[in-house]
Coordinates of C-alpha atoms in Angstrom, one line a residue:
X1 CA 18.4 -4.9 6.3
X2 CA 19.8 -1.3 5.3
X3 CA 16.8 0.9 6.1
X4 CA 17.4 2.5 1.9
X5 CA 17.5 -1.0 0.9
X6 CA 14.2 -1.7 3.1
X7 CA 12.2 1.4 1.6
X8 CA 13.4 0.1 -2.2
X9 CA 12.4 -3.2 -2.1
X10 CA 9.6 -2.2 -4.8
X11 CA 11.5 0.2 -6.6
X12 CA 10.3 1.0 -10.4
X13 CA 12.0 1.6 -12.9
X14 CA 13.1 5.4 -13.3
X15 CA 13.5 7.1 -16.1
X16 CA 16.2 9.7 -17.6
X17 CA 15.3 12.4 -15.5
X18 CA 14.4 10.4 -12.5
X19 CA 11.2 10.3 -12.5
X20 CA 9.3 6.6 -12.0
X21 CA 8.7 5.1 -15.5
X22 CA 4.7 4.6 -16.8
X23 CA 4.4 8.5 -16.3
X24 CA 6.1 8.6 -12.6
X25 CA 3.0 6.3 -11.5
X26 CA 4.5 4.0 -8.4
X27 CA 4.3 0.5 -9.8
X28 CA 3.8 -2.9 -7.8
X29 CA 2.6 -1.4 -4.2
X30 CA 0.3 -2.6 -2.0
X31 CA -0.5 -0.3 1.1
X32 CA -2.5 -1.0 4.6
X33 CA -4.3 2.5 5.6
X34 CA -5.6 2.7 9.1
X35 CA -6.8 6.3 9.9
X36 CA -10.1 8.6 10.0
X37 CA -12.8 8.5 7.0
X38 CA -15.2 11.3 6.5
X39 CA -17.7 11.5 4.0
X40 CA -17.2 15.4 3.1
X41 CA -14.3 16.8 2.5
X42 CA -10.8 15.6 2.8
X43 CA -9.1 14.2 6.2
X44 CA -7.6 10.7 6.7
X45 CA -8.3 8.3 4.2
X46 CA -10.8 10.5 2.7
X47 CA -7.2 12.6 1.6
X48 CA -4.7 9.7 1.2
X49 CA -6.3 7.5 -0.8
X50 CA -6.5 9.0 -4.4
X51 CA -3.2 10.7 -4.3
X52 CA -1.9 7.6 -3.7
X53 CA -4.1 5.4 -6.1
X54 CA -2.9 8.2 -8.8
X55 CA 0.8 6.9 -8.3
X56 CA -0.5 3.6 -9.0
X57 CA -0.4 1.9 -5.2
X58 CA -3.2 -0.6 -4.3
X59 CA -4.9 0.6 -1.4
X60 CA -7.1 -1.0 1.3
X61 CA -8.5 1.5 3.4
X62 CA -9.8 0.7 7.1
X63 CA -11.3 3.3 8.9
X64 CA -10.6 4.4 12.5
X65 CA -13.4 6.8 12.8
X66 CA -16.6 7.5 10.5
X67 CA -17.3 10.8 10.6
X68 CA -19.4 13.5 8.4
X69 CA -16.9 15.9 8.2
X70 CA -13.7 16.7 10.2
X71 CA -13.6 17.6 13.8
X72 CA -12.4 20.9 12.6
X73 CA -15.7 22.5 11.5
X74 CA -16.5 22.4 15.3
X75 CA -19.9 19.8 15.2
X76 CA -20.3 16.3 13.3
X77 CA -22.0 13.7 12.9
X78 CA -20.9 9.8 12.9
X79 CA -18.9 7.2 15.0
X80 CA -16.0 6.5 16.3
X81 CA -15.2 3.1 15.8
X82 CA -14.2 0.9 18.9
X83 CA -10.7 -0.9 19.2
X84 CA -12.5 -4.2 18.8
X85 CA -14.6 -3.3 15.2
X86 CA -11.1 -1.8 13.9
X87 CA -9.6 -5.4 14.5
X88 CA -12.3 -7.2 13.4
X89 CA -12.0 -5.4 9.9
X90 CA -8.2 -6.0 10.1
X91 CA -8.9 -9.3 10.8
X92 CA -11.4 -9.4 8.0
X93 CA -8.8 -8.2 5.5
X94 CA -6.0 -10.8 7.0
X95 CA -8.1 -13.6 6.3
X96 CA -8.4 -12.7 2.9
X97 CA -4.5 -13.5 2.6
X98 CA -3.8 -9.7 2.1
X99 CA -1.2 -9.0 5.1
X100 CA 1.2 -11.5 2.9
X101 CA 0.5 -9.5 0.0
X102 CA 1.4 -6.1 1.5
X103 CA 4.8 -3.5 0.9
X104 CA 3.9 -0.9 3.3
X105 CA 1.1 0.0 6.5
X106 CA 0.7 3.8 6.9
X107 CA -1.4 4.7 10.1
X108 CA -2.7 7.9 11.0
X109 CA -5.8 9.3 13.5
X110 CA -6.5 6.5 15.8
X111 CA -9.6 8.0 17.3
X112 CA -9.4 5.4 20.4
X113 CA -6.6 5.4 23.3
X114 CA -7.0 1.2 22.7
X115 CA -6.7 1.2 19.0
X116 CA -2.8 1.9 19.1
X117 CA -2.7 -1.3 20.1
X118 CA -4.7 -2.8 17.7
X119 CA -2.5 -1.0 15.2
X120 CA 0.9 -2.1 16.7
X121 CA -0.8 -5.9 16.4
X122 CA -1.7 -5.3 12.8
X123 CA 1.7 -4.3 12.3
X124 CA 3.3 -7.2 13.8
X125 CA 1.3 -9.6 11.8
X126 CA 1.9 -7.8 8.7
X127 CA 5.3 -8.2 9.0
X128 CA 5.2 -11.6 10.2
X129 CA 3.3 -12.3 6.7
X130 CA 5.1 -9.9 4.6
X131 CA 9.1 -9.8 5.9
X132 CA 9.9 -6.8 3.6
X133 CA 7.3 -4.7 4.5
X134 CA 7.7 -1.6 6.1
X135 CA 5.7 0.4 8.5
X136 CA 5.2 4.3 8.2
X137 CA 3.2 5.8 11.5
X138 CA 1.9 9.4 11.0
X139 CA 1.5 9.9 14.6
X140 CA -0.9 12.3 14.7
X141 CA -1.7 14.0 17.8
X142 CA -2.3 18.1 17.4
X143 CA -0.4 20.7 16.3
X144 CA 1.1 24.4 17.5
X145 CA -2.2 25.9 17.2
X146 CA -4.5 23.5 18.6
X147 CA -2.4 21.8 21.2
X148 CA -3.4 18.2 22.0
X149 CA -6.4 17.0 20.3
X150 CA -6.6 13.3 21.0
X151 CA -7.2 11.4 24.0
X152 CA -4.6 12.0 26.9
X153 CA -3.4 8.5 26.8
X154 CA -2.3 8.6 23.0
X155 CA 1.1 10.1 22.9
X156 CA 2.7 7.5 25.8
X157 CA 0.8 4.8 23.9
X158 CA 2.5 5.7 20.4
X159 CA 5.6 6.5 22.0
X160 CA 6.1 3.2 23.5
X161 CA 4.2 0.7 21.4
X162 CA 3.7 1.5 18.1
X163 CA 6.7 4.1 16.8
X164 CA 9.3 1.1 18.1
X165 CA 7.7 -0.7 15.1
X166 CA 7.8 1.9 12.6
X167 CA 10.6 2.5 10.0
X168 CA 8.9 5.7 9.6
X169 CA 7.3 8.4 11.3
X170 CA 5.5 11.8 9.9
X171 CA 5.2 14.1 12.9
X172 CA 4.9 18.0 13.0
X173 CA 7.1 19.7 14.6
X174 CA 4.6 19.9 17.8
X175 CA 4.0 15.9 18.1
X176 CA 8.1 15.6 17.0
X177 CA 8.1 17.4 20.8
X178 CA 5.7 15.0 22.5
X179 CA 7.4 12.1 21.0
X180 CA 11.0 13.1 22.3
X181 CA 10.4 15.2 25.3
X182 CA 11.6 18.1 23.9
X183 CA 10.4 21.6 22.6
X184 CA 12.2 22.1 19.2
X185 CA 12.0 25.5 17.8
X186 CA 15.6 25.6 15.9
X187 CA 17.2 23.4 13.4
X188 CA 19.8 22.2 16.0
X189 CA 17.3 21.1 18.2
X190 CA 15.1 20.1 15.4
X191 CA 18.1 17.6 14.3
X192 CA 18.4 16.6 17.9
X193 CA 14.7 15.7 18.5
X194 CA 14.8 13.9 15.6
X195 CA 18.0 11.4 16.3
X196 CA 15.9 11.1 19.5
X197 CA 13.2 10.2 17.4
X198 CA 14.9 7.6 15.2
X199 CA 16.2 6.3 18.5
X200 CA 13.1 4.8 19.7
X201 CA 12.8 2.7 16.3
X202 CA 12.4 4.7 13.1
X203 CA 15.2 4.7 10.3
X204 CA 13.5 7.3 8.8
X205 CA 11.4 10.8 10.2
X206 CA 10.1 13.6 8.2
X207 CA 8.9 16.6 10.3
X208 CA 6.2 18.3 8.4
X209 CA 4.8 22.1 8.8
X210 CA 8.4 23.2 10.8
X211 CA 8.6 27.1 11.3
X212 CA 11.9 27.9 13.0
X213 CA 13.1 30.2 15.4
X214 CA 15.7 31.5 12.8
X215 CA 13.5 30.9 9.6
X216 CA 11.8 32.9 7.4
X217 CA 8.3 33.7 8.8
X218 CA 6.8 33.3 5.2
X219 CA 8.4 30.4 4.1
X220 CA 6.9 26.5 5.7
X221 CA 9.8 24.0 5.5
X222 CA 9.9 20.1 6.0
X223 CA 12.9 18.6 7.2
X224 CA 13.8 15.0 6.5
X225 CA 16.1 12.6 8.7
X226 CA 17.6 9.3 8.1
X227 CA 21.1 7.5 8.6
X228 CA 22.0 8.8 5.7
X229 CA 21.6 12.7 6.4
X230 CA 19.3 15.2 7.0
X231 CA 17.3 17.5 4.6
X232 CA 15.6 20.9 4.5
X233 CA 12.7 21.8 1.9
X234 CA 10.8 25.2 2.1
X235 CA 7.7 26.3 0.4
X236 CA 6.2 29.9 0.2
X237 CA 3.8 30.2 3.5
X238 CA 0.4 30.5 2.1
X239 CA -2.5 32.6 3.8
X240 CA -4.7 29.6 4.7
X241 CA -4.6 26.6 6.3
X242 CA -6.7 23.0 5.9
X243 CA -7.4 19.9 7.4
X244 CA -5.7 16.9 5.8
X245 CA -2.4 18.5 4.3
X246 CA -0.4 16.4 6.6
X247 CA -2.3 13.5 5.4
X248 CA -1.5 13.8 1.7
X249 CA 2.0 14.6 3.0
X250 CA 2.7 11.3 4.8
X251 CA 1.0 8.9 2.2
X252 CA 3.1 10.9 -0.5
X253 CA 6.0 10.7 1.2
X254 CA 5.7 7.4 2.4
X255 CA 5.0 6.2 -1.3
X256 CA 7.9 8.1 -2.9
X257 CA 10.0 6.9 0.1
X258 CA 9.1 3.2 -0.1
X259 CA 10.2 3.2 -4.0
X260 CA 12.9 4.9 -4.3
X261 CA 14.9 5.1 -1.0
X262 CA 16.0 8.1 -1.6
X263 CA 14.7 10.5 1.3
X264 CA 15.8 13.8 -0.3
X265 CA 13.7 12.8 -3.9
X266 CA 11.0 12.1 -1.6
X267 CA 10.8 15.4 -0.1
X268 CA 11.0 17.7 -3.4
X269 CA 8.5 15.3 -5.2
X270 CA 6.3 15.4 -1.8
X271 CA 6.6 19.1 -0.9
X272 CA 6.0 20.1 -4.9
X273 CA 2.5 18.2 -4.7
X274 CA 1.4 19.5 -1.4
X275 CA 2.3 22.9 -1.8
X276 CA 0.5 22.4 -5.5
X277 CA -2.9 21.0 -3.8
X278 CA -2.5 23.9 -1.6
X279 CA -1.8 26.8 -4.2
X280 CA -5.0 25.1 -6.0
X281 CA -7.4 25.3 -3.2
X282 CA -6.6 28.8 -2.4
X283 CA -7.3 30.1 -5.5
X284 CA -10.1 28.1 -5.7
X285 CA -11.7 29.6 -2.8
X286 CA -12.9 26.3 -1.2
X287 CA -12.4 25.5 2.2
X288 CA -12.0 21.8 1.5
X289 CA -8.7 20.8 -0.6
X290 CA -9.2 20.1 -3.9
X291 CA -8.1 16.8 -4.1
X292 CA -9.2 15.4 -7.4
X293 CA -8.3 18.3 -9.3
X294 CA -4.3 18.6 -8.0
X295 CA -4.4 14.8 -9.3
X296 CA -2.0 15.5 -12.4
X297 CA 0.6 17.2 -9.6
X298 CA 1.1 13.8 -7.3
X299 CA 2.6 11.5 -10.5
X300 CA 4.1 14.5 -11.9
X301 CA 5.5 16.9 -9.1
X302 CA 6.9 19.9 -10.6
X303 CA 10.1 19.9 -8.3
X304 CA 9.8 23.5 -7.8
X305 CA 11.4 23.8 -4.1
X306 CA 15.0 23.4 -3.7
X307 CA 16.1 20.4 -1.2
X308 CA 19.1 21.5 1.2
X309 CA 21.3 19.3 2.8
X310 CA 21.6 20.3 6.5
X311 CA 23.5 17.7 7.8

């Protein structure tokens, strides 16, 4: 099946000015998240779930990791759940008839080297039970900054299991290079990595938080690839940083994606709200983002950020 034909199987109606009808709420989705859970602030599940409950999608939530806070603050408290208890709670879910019931899995911090597997199993079964439903794999394993932050066994373990199954993938620009074997720092080689990328399985692949060699140091773009074409979007750099922005990015994109099939709509609508969550938090002083109160933003993105087609 036509990856745009995959990622619209659920498609709402849209209204004059192409926007999703019942106030751009998503309609009719049902979502499989399998990523970290804290209990303060905003990482994981803890960030994707009510943006994406606020378009309207259905969400059952299974945690890789329990934690207090995110890893970020430099000391927590919690656990990090073993391979076996993640598929014993996925099995939980399955016997409930769910998997049948689902239109898209979205994974994101696995926490154990062994619970790629369990993922990549999930997924399989999943689609076994739901033939139209489509994977999305934020494979999330560090950043620019930071460097690696995961076990050492993760990235060959994503690489070869569980992004052949995906029809999506969410990486920065950092894990776009771990992925692919490559070092991207220009849009050429950006593009490049990418096809790479989609070459190991994935129709689709945004690459979040991109800062270019020949960009503009103040601007933060996202670059979306599919068979299609390819897409640039830049938003004005802000002067802080938090945990979780790529988090809200992939479930937002991921939704928007799945609905519409349209992978440039996807990234104005998801860059708008992010950027929006982020404007909001800064202002607000916190240091956690301000999730609930950028709510209005994720079912009506003020489409503020011109999307360029680059190829």
């Amino acid at each position: 099946m036509p990856a745009a034909m995959l990622f619209a199987r659920a498609a709402p109606v849209i209204n004059a000015i192409g926007m999703p009808a019942r106030y751009g709420r998503i309609v009719a989705v049902r979502l499989l998240s399998v990523q970290s859970e804290v209990a303060y602030g905003h990482v994981g599940n803890s960030a994707a779930v009510f943006p994406l409950q606020r378009l309207g999608v259905e969400v059952v939530a299974v945690p890789t990791v329990l934690f207090s806070n995110h890893t970020g603050y430099g000391s927590w408290r919690g656990l990090r759940l073993a391979p076996e208890q993640v598929a014993d709670v996925l099995l939980g879910v399955e016997e409930r008839g769910a998997f049948a019931d689902l239109d898209v899995v979205l994974s994101g911090y696995l926490g154990d080297a062994g619970t790629a597997l369990v993922v990549a199993d999930a997924v399989r079964r999943v689609k076994a039970a739901s033939p139209g439903a489509v994977y999305a794999c934020d494979p999330v394993m560090g950043n620019a900054a930071a460097g690696l932050f995961v076990a050492p066994a993760i990235p060959e373990l994503l690489r070869a299991e569980v992004v052949p199954l995906a029809d999506l993938i969410t990486p920065n620009a950092f894990e776009l290079g771990l992925l692919t074997g490559t070092e991207p720092t220009t849009l050429p080689e950006l593009l490049d990595a990418a096809d790479l990328a989609r070459a190991l399985g994935p129709s689709t692949v945004l690459v979040t938080s991109v800062a270019r060699a020949e960009g503009d140091p103040e601007t933060v773009e996202m670059l979306a690839v599919d068979a299609a074409g390819a897409w640039l979007v830049g938003t004005p750099r802000l002067p802080r940083s938090f945990g979780g922005t790529g988090d809200v990015t992939a479930a937002l994109f991921t939704a928007h994606l799945r609905t519409s099939g349209d992978a440039a709509g996807a990234l104005a609508r998801t860059a708008s709200s992010v950027f929006d969550l982020i404007e909001l938090t800064v202002r607000a002083g916190d240091g956690e983002l301000r999730i609930v109160d950028a709510q209005e933003r994720y079912g009506r993105p003020r489409l503020q950020f011109a999307v360029r087609r680059v190829r």
